[in-house]
Amino acid sequence: MVETFNDVYNANERLRSDIRAAADPKNTDAEIWIGMWSWSDDFLLVETNRTLLSEIKSALEKNPNLKVYVLLWAMPPGTKLIVNLGWLPFKEGQALKDWPESMKSRFQLASQSLLLTHPLSSAHQKFILFRYGGESVGYCLDYNFDNFHFDWPDHDVLRRAQLGLKVPPVHDTAMRFKGPVIADFQHEFLERWALSNKPKEGPGAGETFPIQQIPADNPHLVANFQRPGTKGGDIKDWYVNAIRNAKNYIYLESQYFDNNEIADELIDAYYRGLKDPAPNIVFTLCSTKTVEPKSQVDGSLREVMRVRLSTADEIELMSGRKIKRSAPWGKVVVSKHATKCELEGNGAHYKIKFRNIKKINGGVRFVTMVTHSDTAKNNFQPIYVHSKVGLIDDQMTIGSANQNKRSFGEDYEANVMLTDIPSTHVVETFKQRLLGSAIDPKISGTTLLQKIDATARKNWERRHAGPPAPPVGLVIDYPYRK
């Protein structure tokens, strides 16, 4: 009843199968609802010569009863940054110009503007609902429908270049699900459509999707949503509570990380004893400035360094001096642009510039992702980590929400939470993607994090040793720069 996907190609391949199922003329009740941050009409599906839009057009041609509803965020005027990054708005007039009117009437495209109510917010949710053959299927994604995000699990740089796709490669995740949680996403979609520019042209308010019951031995699913103007919310609360109650291991992925509460919970979890056997807390974070404003990069780095320094067993300076922690620091302050810090404890007060730090030993582990490239410096090409994942003991979340201020207070967000997931489900999510080699699918989450840690350290050594050698997996110590 639940499937997880690492990277866009795998998710889109499964998405295509549902679109084609909805295209069957026998499915007279077929509908597709898409709630997305942005959709560029040239977004590739699976084949490099076929777009998501062309697949949906084909489905509408085959099934005269199929209806498609698309709800996008209406970008504020003058949003040049987003356009420059390639996250282009859907060009409805151009994209649908050759469609017959009978098909256009069954493809309703609406946009929700927050300019008057929450001008600094966006509708960042990314989910899809299907109804066909008396069943319902849902997807919760962390990627947008544009070719900046289209990538394969191996993040092949050469293949991207041959297609004219931008560098860096991008890492995303997605989840496909069935069951009662579908009704929560349906309610969210209808509520937002009512606030769109086409409130009367959407699906009926009383319309319901058929809901399948999940067998008792399947993971339990819960949908959590965040709305502009609400501080905290269910998604942030899930992270805080899950980390606070963690007993075995914590694994997180995020594009951004600047939330003080989650940082504090990670520090507390480390001192609670999750580090033995170490490491039992690993955070995979974006580590490339290729498309990021400096404020976002500095904000993430500031929180990372606060957690790293707060939990470090030893800080080794370039001068050879070693600062060892005998007890939790009484105070750790990191400067605004993450260039220096102050530490109080051990009966002393330290002021340290980050450029003078040679090595940080122990503490919460932060890694990022890289892949092989013959043209990149030392054969290492950074991967843009766009995913938003929490994997804590027997719980997991995937969705649109980053672990930062925007996602936890300013934007519309949507995540799916799972509980009681078997260890094989956990491990399969990370196979190949993080380690780059086959591993025993029965190993525990704790052992998996130890393997991630070992791979990240090995790649750091390979990256800084000569002659250049390609990475052995897809993870490396954070922060990483080419």
PDB file of C-alpha atoms in Angstrom, residues 299-397:
ATOM      1  CA  GLY A 299      21.160  30.105   7.640  1.00  0.00           C
ATOM      2  CA  SER A 300      21.576  26.361   7.127  1.00  0.00           C
ATOM      3  CA  LEU A 301      25.307  26.445   7.836  1.00  0.00           C
ATOM      4  CA  ARG A 302      24.741  28.442  11.030  1.00  0.00           C
ATOM      5  CA  GLU A 303      22.396  25.833  12.503  1.00  0.00           C
ATOM      6  CA  VAL A 304      24.608  22.968  11.321  1.00  0.00           C
ATOM      7  CA  MET A 305      27.658  24.472  13.029  1.00  0.00           C
ATOM      8  CA  ARG A 306      25.696  25.143  16.212  1.00  0.00           C
ATOM      9  CA  VAL A 307      24.665  21.480  16.385  1.00  0.00           C
ATOM     10  CA  ARG A 308      28.129  20.211  15.390  1.00  0.00           C
ATOM     11  CA  LEU A 309      29.987  22.369  17.922  1.00  0.00           C
ATOM     12  CA  SER A 310      27.429  21.764  20.680  1.00  0.00           C
ATOM     13  CA  THR A 311      27.839  17.984  20.392  1.00  0.00           C
ATOM     14  CA  ALA A 312      31.517  17.737  19.365  1.00  0.00           C
ATOM     15  CA  ASP A 313      33.751  15.650  21.597  1.00  0.00           C
ATOM     16  CA  GLU A 314      36.823  17.498  20.326  1.00  0.00           C
ATOM     17  CA  ILE A 315      37.620  20.522  18.145  1.00  0.00           C
ATOM     18  CA  GLU A 316      41.023  20.430  16.488  1.00  0.00           C
ATOM     19  CA  LEU A 317      42.441  23.793  15.335  1.00  0.00           C
ATOM     20  CA  MET A 318      44.841  24.491  12.489  1.00  0.00           C
ATOM     21  CA  SER A 319      47.458  25.440  15.075  1.00  0.00           C
ATOM     22  CA  GLY A 320      47.376  21.897  16.427  1.00  0.00           C
ATOM     23  CA  ARG A 321      45.537  22.856  19.600  1.00  0.00           C
ATOM     24  CA  LYS A 322      42.690  20.559  20.633  1.00  0.00           C
ATOM     25  CA  ILE A 323      39.662  21.693  22.605  1.00  0.00           C
ATOM     26  CA  LYS A 324      38.071  18.737  24.350  1.00  0.00           C
ATOM     27  CA  ARG A 325      34.583  18.821  25.815  1.00  0.00           C
ATOM     28  CA  SER A 326      34.277  17.330  29.295  1.00  0.00           C
ATOM     29  CA  ALA A 327      30.581  18.232  29.706  1.00  0.00           C
ATOM     30  CA  PRO A 328      27.834  19.818  27.578  1.00  0.00           C
ATOM     31  CA  TRP A 329      28.757  23.382  26.606  1.00  0.00           C
ATOM     32  CA  GLY A 330      26.953  26.031  28.600  1.00  0.00           C
ATOM     33  CA  LYS A 331      26.702  28.309  25.577  1.00  0.00           C
ATOM     34  CA  VAL A 332      27.322  28.019  21.826  1.00  0.00           C
ATOM     35  CA  VAL A 333      26.771  31.058  19.600  1.00  0.00           C
ATOM     36  CA  VAL A 334      27.407  31.071  15.845  1.00  0.00           C
ATOM     37  CA  SER A 335      27.714  34.367  13.961  1.00  0.00           C
ATOM     38  CA  LYS A 336      25.090  35.496  11.441  1.00  0.00           C
ATOM     39  CA  HIS A 337      27.095  34.504   8.372  1.00  0.00           C
ATOM     40  CA  ALA A 338      28.527  31.358   9.990  1.00  0.00           C
ATOM     41  CA  THR A 339      32.134  32.574   9.998  1.00  0.00           C
ATOM     42  CA  LYS A 340      32.931  32.388  13.724  1.00  0.00           C
ATOM     43  CA  CYS A 341      31.587  31.115  17.031  1.00  0.00           C
ATOM     44  CA  GLU A 342      31.780  31.456  20.791  1.00  0.00           C
ATOM     45  CA  LEU A 343      31.761  28.554  23.236  1.00  0.00           C
ATOM     46  CA  GLU A 344      31.442  28.665  26.996  1.00  0.00           C
ATOM     47  CA  GLY A 345      32.178  25.658  29.188  1.00  0.00           C
ATOM     48  CA  ASN A 346      34.986  23.625  30.729  1.00  0.00           C
ATOM     49  CA  GLY A 347      35.595  26.724  32.840  1.00  0.00           C
ATOM     50  CA  ALA A 348      36.667  28.678  29.774  1.00  0.00           C
ATOM     51  CA  HIS A 349      35.368  30.996  27.046  1.00  0.00           C
ATOM     52  CA  TYR A 350      36.464  30.319  23.452  1.00  0.00           C
ATOM     53  CA  LYS A 351      36.176  32.577  20.390  1.00  0.00           C
ATOM     54  CA  ILE A 352      36.960  30.643  17.205  1.00  0.00           C
ATOM     55  CA  LYS A 353      36.965  31.582  13.519  1.00  0.00           C
ATOM     56  CA  PHE A 354      35.761  28.705  11.396  1.00  0.00           C
ATOM     57  CA  ARG A 355      38.691  29.029   9.013  1.00  0.00           C
ATOM     58  CA  ASN A 356      40.934  28.107  11.950  1.00  0.00           C
ATOM     59  CA  ILE A 357      39.119  24.801  12.598  1.00  0.00           C
ATOM     60  CA  LYS A 358      40.898  21.808  11.113  1.00  0.00           C
ATOM     61  CA  LYS A 359      38.590  19.016  12.269  1.00  0.00           C
ATOM     62  CA  ILE A 360      35.524  18.384  14.426  1.00  0.00           C
ATOM     63  CA  ASN A 361      35.477  14.966  16.075  1.00  0.00           C
ATOM     64  CA  GLY A 362      32.347  13.275  17.382  1.00  0.00           C
ATOM     65  CA  GLY A 363      28.878  14.728  17.613  1.00  0.00           C
ATOM     66  CA  VAL A 364      25.900  14.726  15.268  1.00  0.00           C
ATOM     67  CA  ARG A 365      27.019  13.758  11.756  1.00  0.00           C
ATOM     68  CA  PHE A 366      26.212  15.944   8.749  1.00  0.00           C
ATOM     69  CA  VAL A 367      26.815  14.658   5.230  1.00  0.00           C
ATOM     70  CA  THR A 368      25.943  15.778   1.726  1.00  0.00           C
ATOM     71  CA  MET A 369      25.828  14.052  -1.643  1.00  0.00           C
ATOM     72  CA  VAL A 370      28.292  13.811  -4.539  1.00  0.00           C
ATOM     73  CA  THR A 371      28.622  11.795  -7.713  1.00  0.00           C
ATOM     74  CA  HIS A 372      31.388  11.020 -10.196  1.00  0.00           C
ATOM     75  CA  SER A 373      32.218  13.453 -12.984  1.00  0.00           C
ATOM     76  CA  ASP A 374      35.266  13.382 -15.259  1.00  0.00           C
ATOM     77  CA  THR A 375      34.990  17.134 -15.772  1.00  0.00           C
ATOM     78  CA  ALA A 376      34.545  18.142 -12.127  1.00  0.00           C
ATOM     79  CA  LYS A 377      37.462  18.998  -9.863  1.00  0.00           C
ATOM     80  CA  ASN A 378      38.973  15.801  -8.423  1.00  0.00           C
ATOM     81  CA  ASN A 379      36.173  13.773 -10.100  1.00  0.00           C
ATOM     82  CA  PHE A 380      33.631  14.887  -7.463  1.00  0.00           C
ATOM     83  CA  GLN A 381      30.426  16.613  -8.596  1.00  0.00           C
ATOM     84  CA  PRO A 382      28.116  17.895  -5.795  1.00  0.00           C
ATOM     85  CA  ILE A 383      24.505  16.738  -5.941  1.00  0.00           C
ATOM     86  CA  TYR A 384      21.830  19.277  -5.093  1.00  0.00           C
ATOM     87  CA  VAL A 385      19.902  17.756  -2.161  1.00  0.00           C
ATOM     88  CA  HIS A 386      16.313  18.915  -2.642  1.00  0.00           C
ATOM     89  CA  SER A 387      14.708  16.094  -0.633  1.00  0.00           C
ATOM     90  CA  LYS A 388      12.749  16.501   2.598  1.00  0.00           C
ATOM     91  CA  VAL A 389      12.882  13.251   4.574  1.00  0.00           C
ATOM     92  CA  GLY A 390      12.659  12.236   8.214  1.00  0.00           C
ATOM     93  CA  LEU A 391      13.422   8.646   9.215  1.00  0.00           C
ATOM     94  CA  ILE A 392      13.370   8.139  12.978  1.00  0.00           C
ATOM     95  CA  ASP A 393      13.169   4.657  14.509  1.00  0.00           C
ATOM     96  CA  ASP A 394       9.958   3.138  13.094  1.00  0.00           C
ATOM     97  CA  GLN A 395       8.583   6.402  11.690  1.00  0.00           C
ATOM     98  CA  MET A 396       9.109   8.177   8.379  1.00  0.00           C
ATOM     99  CA  THR A 397       7.947  11.339   6.616  1.00  0.00           C
TER     100      THR A 397
END
